[in-house]
Amino acid sequence: MARSEIGSVFARAAADQRLAVMPFLVAGDPSIEETVRLAEACAAGGADLIEIGWPFSDPIADGPTIQAASKRALDRQVGRAEVLEVLTQVRRRTGLPVLLLSYLNVLLSMNDLGPLKAAGVCGLIIPDLALDEPAAIRVRARALDLPVIPFAAPTSTDQRLSEIGRTIDPDAFVYCVSLLGVTGQRQAVSQAALGLLQRARERIAAPLAVGFGISGPDAVSAVSRHADGVIVGSALIDLVQRQGRKAAVAVERFVADLVHAGHR
Amino acid sequence: MARSEIGSVFARAAADQRLAVMPFLVAGDPSIEETVRLAEACAAGGADLIEIGWPFSDPIADGPTIQAASKRALDRQVGRAEVLEVLTQVRRRTGLPVLLLSYLNVLLSMNDLGPLKAAGVCGLIIPDLALDEPAAIRVRARALDLPVIPFAAPTSTDQRLSEIGRTIDPDAFVYCVSLLGVTGQRQAVSQAALGLLQRARERIAAPLAVGFGISGPDAVSAVSRHADGVIVGSALIDLVQRQGRKAAVAVERFVADLVHAGHR
Amino acid sequence: MPTEPDAGGHFGEFGGRFVPETLIPALDQLQAAFSEAMADSTFLAELEYWNRTYTGRPSLLYHARALTERIGGAEIYLKREDLNHTGAHKINNTIGQALLTRRMGKHKLIAETGAGQHGVATATVAALFQMECEVFMGAEDVRRQSLNVRRMELLGTRVTAVESGSRTLKDAINEALRAWVASVGDTHYVIGSVMGPHPFPKMVRTFQSVIGQEARSQILEMTGRLPDLLVAAVGGGSNAAGLFHPFLDDAVAMVGVEAAGEGLDARHAATLSRGRPGVLHGARSYVLQDEEGQILEAHSLSAGLDYPGVGPEHSLWKESGRVRYASCTDQQAVSALIQLSQTEGVLCALESAHAVAEAIEQARRLGPKKTIVVCLSGRGDKDVEELNRYLEAHRDGQI
Amino acid sequence: MPTEPDAGGHFGEFGGRFVPETLIPALDQLQAAFSEAMADSTFLAELEYWNRTYTGRPSLLYHARALTERIGGAEIYLKREDLNHTGAHKINNTIGQALLTRRMGKHKLIAETGAGQHGVATATVAALFQMECEVFMGAEDVRRQSLNVRRMELLGTRVTAVESGSRTLKDAINEALRAWVASVGDTHYVIGSVMGPHPFPKMVRTFQSVIGQEARSQILEMTGRLPDLLVAAVGGGSNAAGLFHPFLDDAVAMVGVEAAGEGLDARHAATLSRGRPGVLHGARSYVLQDEEGQILEAHSLSAGLDYPGVGPEHSLWKESGRVRYASCTDQQAVSALIQLSQTEGVLCALESAHAVAEAIEQARRLGPKKTIVVCLSGRGDKDVEELNRYLEAHRDGQI
Ligand SMILES: Cc1ncc(COP(=O)(O)O)c(C=O)c1O
Ligand SMILES: Cc1ncc(COP(=O)(O)O)c(C=O)c1O
């Protein structure tokens, strides 16, 4: 079933002539219950897929917002059991496909990825696993039919993009990094993002989702004609931090705005 | 007249079968008037000769007591005019022979040593002028018939003592340093002092005075059979510091005790 | 035992490239530039020029007779990297990387630093080759190595204190990696040890191998034979790799000394002794981590060893048994530092003192007629304040 | 121009021995030991052994191309005494004196120190040759050179803060002389510059002449001819004398640079420029003094130049015109230090920065095709705190 889930997300969005919207939340921030509640709010706002981040001590691809969220979760003792609990609950309550974003070392520490599958995860995003490493983790994920989402960056050469196109797991999409930098909100979408999307489109058949720095509806509109989906993390987490107890309502509205802005 | 002054001090003391007692005061400490008054007290106590020290910024041969006295005087702006004033007054009021102790650099800064002579100085003690330097200052002093008092130390070789005996100015005595170290009170007279006095006596015809570390009557008695005079500085200055306004009386008594202790 | 990694930078099962995609092209570019440079006699001559005329290479191999006599065992020789310009082995690497940076047409440098020695060494070459430079340093290290912070600033480098995580070297590397991702077009990240993604481990080891090459010919000249044992401290592992590598094919024993901090059962930085394989900072290697793969905070009095990772080649050497990895506590290091200081008049870095402590122990064990070469990776000026604090706090103690 | 003093240690009308009688026999003994040693090939070989294997001599002569280019004038060469073990030229002298001390059968050392470099160098040889050691340091210098105080302590030396007078180098020397008078039987006083009573000025200059001897053959080898100008900072004058002496008979111009502190009309330490002959610390030489012969307090940001006296041979060289003596303010020195640091990556001592400032000026004046050799007498680690304070205080200023 997982195999078709991601594919159908993009198929449905394409049919609606809009981008798939994929909000990102850190498991356990501000609490297990809140993460689940916020995921439900995303779903209510029209999100197509939920990404859950496994809090990690050394998130090298993340900017201050997600670093802080990870740290808050870790400080509250969010560990493997709690992350699995969040994944299970989010899947169950939202009914949406769930992707797990985790740095490699956390996954390497699991003898068995089965529990992820059991929790309903339908794919893995591993920010420190580039194409070059045919690391054992790929084999293990593939055995469970868990696609590993590849990244493309403005610095990726055409040759590399072609290689991504050739080697991408069935049912995966490409995570297109919109800028040179780590996660975190940016004023506007960079030219680099559009260039990358264009080059990727020519070389990759799989859907393209844009992430890193997408701050809100304007950014979504800016890429709506060039991509198939957007990933929004820091902007969402900043919003939750700002809103406190009223976060769920605000998140639902924000996601709805993103979905709206994603129409072509 | 100066020529015979020092000689007659030792001759008189020898005739009394006692040591010549030579107190040392720093010019201008605690004030010009006080220095003069204290010198008078010394004279009243029976001193044979007064030594006046010219306060200097860098008194390398002196221990803490005389360093501090020099510093007090300098802090009170005691300069050349004030030192000459002290010398003149001491000479006039006590009627005793006056020796000037000064570091070399101060004397080198005087174009003319005449004013010293005029102030009644009858000899020079220069702690940083050893036998080796036939410095121009000797020539200038000799031209004024001002003997320069040579030092002998426990470390002086027999050969050096003989050389002192050979080259000593007529009418000078030898300043025998009682110990390895700088000025300042010591518990007892060192064996080194007695050894030096014995070696010096065999090689030098001139009178021998012991200084550095002579703390009181006991120390004076200890050298009374081996020397011809004693120089007492730090002990006297410490006494003045301790006694404050009653210093003159105490000084007179102290000097009297020293004179008494110096009888053989 | 392969002495070079495969094309992907794998040392057996260790090494590789585990970084965000954004960096991959820069690593490819660096790998290409490095390979070309090492085959280019002009580049090698230039490297040799700066090593000789600027750093002051060859560094001395000093026969520590007084210490040897005091210990009463094997003859101890000190490879005096502390006499290099800037005071540690780190400059061997930064000169090489700066020359490569110029070759790649980049003109900005960033670096992480723990003890500050690599930061100073990077700031130094940045000044020398007129490049802009920013150095990331854990806020805790900024405090304990303030001397080096000021040195970097006087060299014209911007020092950025990193407040995240344990506020030490690990976090400085995180931040430097983040900064590199954002600036990779015109900026080279000068990694300071044999760690990070390929080609860094091999490249840094290559630039540091001058230590072992010199030591090898010096000891042959001085004693007529190879040494019995090599000893070096292991933080990321660059001074150790630089000393060891040229002796790999020889019958010479080797010990890498990690920081046991307050003890292996308390807070420490003994990655190879107490960690397990994982991925940190771009490479697979031993890592100090908990059961669930969270990286642990390391602890060492010595800022340069205070790191929960280690270069991948060391992981291979450990697994293959070619090198033994020992550890040394803060207290043992301080007392070795003082002993060396007071017998030989050489005040070494706290990092190096870990190697000295092990060398002293091994000298006793091996006994006379054997020879030990110890890498004195740096000088101790940077550590005197921290030592002072340590000695004050342990006044009653057994130091 | 005599290049050696007479038997009494007189350089023309300067030099000599103006000390308490107690010390004279020790000076005789030292003079005899020194003369014998310099004629004894075993001693010379031993001195050479320690210079080479321990200090790291020869020190580099480094062609500072980047600085030269920046200035656009004469070619500047730096004699890198900062790369010596302990970080300054001072060790050249202390090794020599320690070997002499052993030769005389003494086993305790005392020394004065200003910047702390001579104290560290003495503490170092005391540790190396297992001698007891006490170093006197002005309380003000203890404050501004705290790094070096800790280094001495870690080397096992007792540091005594001197509270008298200006609490700087002059007062430390007074106190060391007093201590020597009290301990002369078993103790050698390791004077740190070409000053003090005979034979110190000649002896220290002899041990430091290795600087000029090396520089002479290095520059000949590098450029094929002698340099046009030598520049060195002058505190007591030992690094300058060491550089200059081997070139005295050559057609080479020389400048000694004194500290002008806050300016020659304010507080300074420009003894040769603004003093007059007098007697201080055992020798006749130029002295900063008032009309009545009281010694004035010197002022320099640089502790090692903060001295109102100067070695007697420099007084002779000044009077004869063989050497020109210039001066450089605190501000000029700081700005030269930063310029050198940021163009060449070399962070030199504040003392040495005085020479660098003058060299930069002269390079401009002389123009291309000329060569200047500057003595980089020490490294700047010891000064970063003081520099920091200075820069903070002059934030608004023109530095
Ligand atoms: C003097 C010194 N030695 C050793 C190290 C440890 O690094 P590595 O293991 O890479 O040699 C450092 C790191 O800062 C250092 O400064
Ligand atoms: C680095 C350095 N340079 C120069 C000097 C000045 O001394 P001299 O004039 O004797 O070379 C000192 C004195 O401490 C010093 O430490």
mmCIF file of N, CA and C in Angstrom, chain C residues 49-50 52-56 60-63 65-66 70 80 82-86 124 127-128 130 146-147 150-151 153-156 337-338 341-347 379 381 384-385 387-388 391, chain D residues 49-50 52-56 60-63 65-66 70 80 82-86 124 127-128 130 146-147 150-151 153-156 337-338 341-347 379 381 384-385 387-388 391:
data_model
loop_
_atom_site.group_PDB
_atom_site.id
_atom_site.type_symbol
_atom_site.label_atom_id
_atom_site.label_comp_id
_atom_site.label_asym_id
_atom_site.label_seq_id
_atom_site.Cartn_x
_atom_site.Cartn_y
_atom_site.Cartn_z
ATOM 1 N N TYR C 49 57.588 24.761 -0.223
ATOM 2 C CA TYR C 49 58.125 26.100 0.035
ATOM 3 C C TYR C 49 57.544 26.692 1.318
ATOM 4 N N TRP C 50 56.241 26.614 1.423
ATOM 5 C CA TRP C 50 55.613 27.231 2.597
ATOM 6 C C TRP C 50 55.904 26.421 3.860
ATOM 7 N N ARG C 52 58.563 24.800 4.508
ATOM 8 C CA ARG C 52 59.952 25.021 4.909
ATOM 9 C C ARG C 52 60.193 26.453 5.345
ATOM 10 N N THR C 53 59.709 27.421 4.556
ATOM 11 C CA THR C 53 60.117 28.798 4.817
ATOM 12 C C THR C 53 59.195 29.527 5.787
ATOM 13 N N TYR C 54 58.015 28.991 5.980
ATOM 14 C CA TYR C 54 57.032 29.722 6.781
ATOM 15 C C TYR C 54 56.723 28.973 8.069
ATOM 16 N N THR C 55 56.355 27.703 7.921
ATOM 17 C CA THR C 55 56.033 26.903 9.100
ATOM 18 C C THR C 55 57.289 26.570 9.893
ATOM 19 N N GLY C 56 58.407 26.434 9.158
ATOM 20 C CA GLY C 56 59.651 26.089 9.833
ATOM 21 C C GLY C 56 59.942 24.597 9.794
ATOM 22 N N LEU C 60 61.699 19.696 14.614
ATOM 23 C CA LEU C 60 62.734 18.883 15.277
ATOM 24 C C LEU C 60 62.195 17.533 15.743
ATOM 25 N N LEU C 61 63.052 16.542 15.711
ATOM 26 C CA LEU C 61 62.816 15.325 16.499
ATOM 27 C C LEU C 61 63.817 15.423 17.649
ATOM 28 N N TYR C 62 63.284 15.573 18.831
ATOM 29 C CA TYR C 62 64.133 15.891 19.984
ATOM 30 C C TYR C 62 64.260 14.683 20.908
ATOM 31 N N HIS C 63 65.486 14.343 21.212
ATOM 32 C CA HIS C 63 65.730 13.229 22.124
ATOM 33 C C HIS C 63 65.584 13.750 23.554
ATOM 34 N N ARG C 65 66.296 13.379 26.707
ATOM 35 C CA ARG C 65 67.173 12.584 27.574
ATOM 36 C C ARG C 65 66.799 12.713 29.045
ATOM 37 N N ALA C 66 66.473 13.930 29.444
ATOM 38 C CA ALA C 66 66.178 14.136 30.862
ATOM 39 C C ALA C 66 64.926 13.359 31.254
ATOM 40 N N ARG C 70 64.663 10.196 33.789
ATOM 41 C CA ARG C 70 63.753 10.255 34.922
ATOM 42 C C ARG C 70 62.842 9.020 34.962
ATOM 43 N N ARG C 80 58.559 17.652 17.487
ATOM 44 C CA ARG C 80 58.227 18.970 18.019
ATOM 45 C C ARG C 80 57.336 19.801 17.092
ATOM 46 N N ASP C 82 55.092 21.486 18.104
ATOM 47 C CA ASP C 82 54.826 22.715 18.859
ATOM 48 C C ASP C 82 55.710 23.871 18.408
ATOM 49 N N LEU C 83 56.807 23.542 17.737
ATOM 50 C CA LEU C 83 57.697 24.615 17.280
ATOM 51 C C LEU C 83 57.276 25.197 15.929
ATOM 52 N N ASN C 84 56.297 24.584 15.306
ATOM 53 C CA ASN C 84 55.794 25.160 14.053
ATOM 54 C C ASN C 84 55.255 26.572 14.272
ATOM 55 N N HIS C 85 55.318 27.366 13.253
ATOM 56 C CA HIS C 85 54.626 28.653 13.288
ATOM 57 C C HIS C 85 53.166 28.413 13.661
ATOM 58 N N THR C 86 52.669 29.222 14.556
ATOM 59 C CA THR C 86 51.331 29.146 15.172
ATOM 60 C C THR C 86 51.210 28.067 16.245
ATOM 61 N N THR C 124 45.601 32.234 9.991
ATOM 62 C CA THR C 124 46.956 32.577 9.561
ATOM 63 C C THR C 124 47.109 32.462 8.051
ATOM 64 N N ALA C 127 45.185 35.129 6.250
ATOM 65 C CA ALA C 127 45.916 36.399 6.190
ATOM 66 C C ALA C 127 47.013 36.314 5.134
ATOM 67 N N LEU C 128 47.751 35.239 5.171
ATOM 68 C CA LEU C 128 48.899 35.086 4.272
ATOM 69 C C LEU C 128 48.478 35.105 2.811
ATOM 70 N N GLN C 130 45.589 36.278 1.736
ATOM 71 C CA GLN C 130 44.601 37.339 1.530
ATOM 72 C C GLN C 130 43.220 36.792 1.183
ATOM 73 N N SER C 146 40.499 31.445 25.262
ATOM 74 C CA SER C 146 40.312 32.843 24.862
ATOM 75 C C SER C 146 41.550 33.418 24.181
ATOM 76 N N LEU C 147 42.701 32.932 24.567
ATOM 77 C CA LEU C 147 43.923 33.420 23.926
ATOM 78 C C LEU C 147 43.841 33.231 22.413
ATOM 79 N N ARG C 150 41.498 35.638 20.554
ATOM 80 C CA ARG C 150 42.108 36.952 20.291
ATOM 81 C C ARG C 150 43.128 36.869 19.158
ATOM 82 N N ARG C 151 43.858 35.775 19.136
ATOM 83 C CA ARG C 151 44.844 35.629 18.060
ATOM 84 C C ARG C 151 44.140 35.633 16.709
ATOM 85 N N GLU C 153 41.330 36.941 15.927
ATOM 86 C CA GLU C 153 40.816 38.279 15.631
ATOM 87 C C GLU C 153 41.929 39.204 15.150
ATOM 88 N N LEU C 154 43.078 39.115 15.801
ATOM 89 C CA LEU C 154 44.191 39.963 15.381
ATOM 90 C C LEU C 154 44.679 39.587 13.984
ATOM 91 N N LEU C 155 44.424 38.362 13.598
ATOM 92 C CA LEU C 155 44.794 37.934 12.246
ATOM 93 C C LEU C 155 43.738 38.353 11.222
ATOM 94 N N GLY C 156 42.696 38.995 11.706
ATOM 95 C CA GLY C 156 41.695 39.519 10.783
ATOM 96 C C GLY C 156 40.537 38.574 10.526
ATOM 97 N N LEU C 337 51.835 16.634 31.650
ATOM 98 C CA LEU C 337 52.223 17.958 31.158
ATOM 99 C C LEU C 337 53.214 18.611 32.124
ATOM 100 N N ILE C 338 52.881 18.507 33.397
ATOM 101 C CA ILE C 338 53.758 19.141 34.390
ATOM 102 C C ILE C 338 55.099 18.401 34.468
ATOM 103 N N SER C 341 57.084 19.411 31.483
ATOM 104 C CA SER C 341 57.466 20.810 31.640
ATOM 105 C C SER C 341 58.650 20.943 32.598
ATOM 106 N N GLN C 342 58.586 20.210 33.692
ATOM 107 C CA GLN C 342 59.591 20.405 34.738
ATOM 108 C C GLN C 342 60.830 19.530 34.558
ATOM 109 N N THR C 343 60.812 18.595 33.620
ATOM 110 C CA THR C 343 62.071 17.887 33.345
ATOM 111 C C THR C 343 62.737 18.363 32.063
ATOM 112 N N GLU C 344 61.931 18.756 31.101
ATOM 113 C CA GLU C 344 62.522 19.128 29.808
ATOM 114 C C GLU C 344 62.339 20.603 29.475
ATOM 115 N N GLY C 345 61.594 21.323 30.289
ATOM 116 C CA GLY C 345 61.362 22.729 29.965
ATOM 117 C C GLY C 345 60.485 22.905 28.741
ATOM 118 N N VAL C 346 59.659 21.930 28.473
ATOM 119 C CA VAL C 346 58.766 21.999 27.310
ATOM 120 C C VAL C 346 57.322 21.955 27.797
ATOM 121 N N LEU C 347 56.636 23.057 27.582
ATOM 122 C CA LEU C 347 55.250 23.176 28.028
ATOM 123 C C LEU C 347 54.367 22.842 26.833
ATOM 124 N N ARG C 379 51.923 23.445 21.373
ATOM 125 C CA ARG C 379 52.473 24.041 22.588
ATOM 126 C C ARG C 379 51.350 24.435 23.534
ATOM 127 N N ASP C 381 50.815 27.191 25.492
ATOM 128 C CA ASP C 381 50.457 28.568 25.852
ATOM 129 C C ASP C 381 48.950 28.757 25.938
ATOM 130 N N VAL C 384 47.312 27.564 29.446
ATOM 131 C CA VAL C 384 47.746 27.867 30.807
ATOM 132 C C VAL C 384 46.606 28.377 31.687
ATOM 133 N N GLU C 385 45.691 29.137 31.099
ATOM 134 C CA GLU C 385 44.582 29.626 31.929
ATOM 135 C C GLU C 385 43.700 28.462 32.379
ATOM 136 N N LEU C 387 44.545 25.336 32.606
ATOM 137 C CA LEU C 387 45.322 24.542 33.558
ATOM 138 C C LEU C 387 45.276 25.164 34.938
ATOM 139 N N ASN C 388 45.405 26.460 34.942
ATOM 140 C CA ASN C 388 45.374 27.190 36.192
ATOM 141 C C ASN C 388 44.047 26.952 36.910
ATOM 142 N N LEU C 391 44.044 23.388 38.187
ATOM 143 C CA LEU C 391 44.908 23.176 39.352
ATOM 144 C C LEU C 391 44.329 23.837 40.599
ATOM 145 N N TYR D 49 74.743 22.227 20.290
ATOM 146 C CA TYR D 49 73.808 21.096 20.394
ATOM 147 C C TYR D 49 72.437 21.574 20.876
ATOM 148 N N TRP D 50 72.419 22.349 21.941
ATOM 149 C CA TRP D 50 71.137 22.788 22.489
ATOM 150 C C TRP D 50 70.458 23.797 21.577
ATOM 151 N N ARG D 52 70.606 23.885 18.400
ATOM 152 C CA ARG D 52 70.083 23.191 17.228
ATOM 153 C C ARG D 52 68.955 22.240 17.587
ATOM 154 N N THR D 53 69.163 21.426 18.624
ATOM 155 C CA THR D 53 68.205 20.342 18.865
ATOM 156 C C THR D 53 67.062 20.747 19.778
ATOM 157 N N TYR D 54 67.235 21.827 20.492
ATOM 158 C CA TYR D 54 66.224 22.180 21.491
ATOM 159 C C TYR D 54 65.514 23.479 21.112
ATOM 160 N N THR D 55 66.321 24.518 20.861
ATOM 161 C CA THR D 55 65.737 25.810 20.493
ATOM 162 C C THR D 55 65.175 25.773 19.088
ATOM 163 N N GLY D 56 65.795 24.949 18.242
ATOM 164 C CA GLY D 56 65.331 24.868 16.863
ATOM 165 C C GLY D 56 66.107 25.766 15.921
ATOM 166 N N LEU D 60 64.419 30.633 11.045
ATOM 167 C CA LEU D 60 64.223 31.003 9.641
ATOM 168 C C LEU D 60 64.542 32.470 9.370
ATOM 169 N N LEU D 61 65.043 32.727 8.167
ATOM 170 C CA LEU D 61 64.991 34.088 7.630
ATOM 171 C C LEU D 61 63.904 34.047 6.555
ATOM 172 N N TYR D 62 62.847 34.753 6.811
ATOM 173 C CA TYR D 62 61.649 34.632 5.963
ATOM 174 C C TYR D 62 61.469 35.863 5.097
ATOM 175 N N HIS D 63 61.331 35.620 3.818
ATOM 176 C CA HIS D 63 61.113 36.718 2.878
ATOM 177 C C HIS D 63 59.625 37.087 2.913
ATOM 178 N N ARG D 65 57.084 38.447 1.423
ATOM 179 C CA ARG D 65 56.707 38.976 0.105
ATOM 180 C C ARG D 65 55.406 39.755 0.147
ATOM 181 N N ALA D 66 54.446 39.238 0.911
ATOM 182 C CA ALA D 66 53.136 39.900 0.933
ATOM 183 C C ALA D 66 53.265 41.293 1.551
ATOM 184 N N ARG D 70 52.730 44.858 -0.275
ATOM 185 C CA ARG D 70 51.789 45.819 0.281
ATOM 186 C C ARG D 70 52.433 47.190 0.453
ATOM 187 N N ARG D 80 63.159 35.078 12.118
ATOM 188 C CA ARG D 80 62.050 34.554 12.895
ATOM 189 C C ARG D 80 62.454 33.981 14.257
ATOM 190 N N ASP D 82 60.857 34.395 16.739
ATOM 191 C CA ASP D 82 59.589 33.996 17.375
ATOM 192 C C ASP D 82 59.332 32.503 17.247
ATOM 193 N N LEU D 83 60.013 31.849 16.306
ATOM 194 C CA LEU D 83 59.810 30.402 16.143
ATOM 195 C C LEU D 83 60.681 29.577 17.086
ATOM 196 N N ASN D 84 61.582 30.230 17.789
ATOM 197 C CA ASN D 84 62.393 29.501 18.773
ATOM 198 C C ASN D 84 61.510 28.861 19.840
ATOM 199 N N HIS D 85 61.963 27.777 20.383
ATOM 200 C CA HIS D 85 61.311 27.226 21.567
ATOM 201 C C HIS D 85 61.201 28.325 22.631
ATOM 202 N N THR D 86 60.046 28.427 23.216
ATOM 203 C CA THR D 86 59.625 29.457 24.189
ATOM 204 C C THR D 86 59.243 30.794 23.531
ATOM 205 N N THR D 124 62.772 27.787 31.705
ATOM 206 C CA THR D 124 62.891 26.637 30.809
ATOM 207 C C THR D 124 64.239 25.935 30.965
ATOM 208 N N ALA D 127 64.505 24.170 34.253
ATOM 209 C CA ALA D 127 63.870 22.844 34.244
ATOM 210 C C ALA D 127 64.754 21.849 33.502
ATOM 211 N N LEU D 128 65.240 22.268 32.364
ATOM 212 C CA LEU D 128 66.026 21.363 31.513
ATOM 213 C C LEU D 128 67.293 20.892 32.211
ATOM 214 N N GLN D 130 67.762 21.051 35.490
ATOM 215 C CA GLN D 130 67.444 20.718 36.871
ATOM 216 C C GLN D 130 68.098 21.656 37.874
ATOM 217 N N SER D 146 50.380 38.067 32.243
ATOM 218 C CA SER D 146 50.019 36.972 33.145
ATOM 219 C C SER D 146 50.230 35.604 32.510
ATOM 220 N N LEU D 147 50.084 35.536 31.208
ATOM 221 C CA LEU D 147 50.320 34.260 30.531
ATOM 222 C C LEU D 147 51.717 33.736 30.850
ATOM 223 N N ARG D 150 52.191 32.349 34.413
ATOM 224 C CA ARG D 150 51.713 30.963 34.563
ATOM 225 C C ARG D 150 52.673 29.978 33.913
ATOM 226 N N ARG D 151 53.211 30.383 32.764
ATOM 227 C CA ARG D 151 54.157 29.478 32.100
ATOM 228 C C ARG D 151 55.357 29.217 33.003
ATOM 229 N N GLU D 153 55.503 29.354 36.196
ATOM 230 C CA GLU D 153 55.104 28.523 37.333
ATOM 231 C C GLU D 153 54.976 27.060 36.923
ATOM 232 N N LEU D 154 54.400 26.830 35.758
ATOM 233 C CA LEU D 154 54.266 25.445 35.287
ATOM 234 C C LEU D 154 55.627 24.816 35.003
ATOM 235 N N LEU D 155 56.603 25.655 34.746
ATOM 236 C CA LEU D 155 57.959 25.148 34.530
ATOM 237 C C LEU D 155 58.679 24.909 35.853
ATOM 238 N N GLY D 156 57.998 25.219 36.949
ATOM 239 C CA GLY D 156 58.564 24.938 38.265
ATOM 240 C C GLY D 156 59.334 26.091 38.873
ATOM 241 N N LEU D 337 51.936 45.865 14.169
ATOM 242 C CA LEU D 337 51.658 44.485 14.565
ATOM 243 C C LEU D 337 50.444 43.956 13.810
ATOM 244 N N ILE D 338 49.416 44.767 13.759
ATOM 245 C CA ILE D 338 48.201 44.320 13.078
ATOM 246 C C ILE D 338 48.441 44.202 11.576
ATOM 247 N N SER D 341 50.386 41.065 11.013
ATOM 248 C CA SER D 341 49.519 39.938 11.296
ATOM 249 C C SER D 341 48.566 39.687 10.133
ATOM 250 N N GLN D 342 48.018 40.757 9.608
ATOM 251 C CA GLN D 342 46.975 40.586 8.597
ATOM 252 C C GLN D 342 47.493 40.498 7.171
ATOM 253 N N THR D 343 48.789 40.742 6.982
ATOM 254 C CA THR D 343 49.317 40.479 5.638
ATOM 255 C C THR D 343 50.135 39.198 5.587
ATOM 256 N N GLU D 344 50.806 38.872 6.668
ATOM 257 C CA GLU D 344 51.680 37.694 6.619
ATOM 258 C C GLU D 344 51.221 36.569 7.534
ATOM 259 N N GLY D 345 50.191 36.820 8.332
ATOM 260 C CA GLY D 345 49.765 35.767 9.248
ATOM 261 C C GLY D 345 50.778 35.525 10.361
ATOM 262 N N VAL D 346 51.537 36.535 10.674
ATOM 263 C CA VAL D 346 52.548 36.412 11.723
ATOM 264 C C VAL D 346 52.224 37.405 12.831
ATOM 265 N N LEU D 347 51.875 36.861 13.983
ATOM 266 C CA LEU D 347 51.500 37.693 15.121
ATOM 267 C C LEU D 347 52.733 37.845 16.006
ATOM 268 N N ARG D 379 57.229 36.140 19.604
ATOM 269 C CA ARG D 379 55.862 35.993 19.138
ATOM 270 C C ARG D 379 54.900 36.737 20.060
ATOM 271 N N ASP D 381 51.815 35.912 21.357
ATOM 272 C CA ASP D 381 50.826 35.275 22.230
ATOM 273 C C ASP D 381 50.736 35.960 23.582
ATOM 274 N N VAL D 384 48.439 39.295 23.640
ATOM 275 C CA VAL D 384 47.097 39.499 23.095
ATOM 276 C C VAL D 384 46.145 40.123 24.110
ATOM 277 N N GLU D 385 46.305 39.769 25.379
ATOM 278 C CA GLU D 385 45.411 40.366 26.373
ATOM 279 C C GLU D 385 45.658 41.872 26.477
ATOM 280 N N LEU D 387 47.031 43.806 24.252
ATOM 281 C CA LEU D 387 46.582 44.420 23.001
ATOM 282 C C LEU D 387 45.080 44.639 23.014
ATOM 283 N N ASN D 388 44.403 43.624 23.505
ATOM 284 C CA ASN D 388 42.962 43.697 23.586
ATOM 285 C C ASN D 388 42.530 44.892 24.437
ATOM 286 N N LEU D 391 43.279 48.061 22.507
ATOM 287 C CA LEU D 391 42.343 48.312 21.402
ATOM 288 C C LEU D 391 40.967 48.710 21.929
#
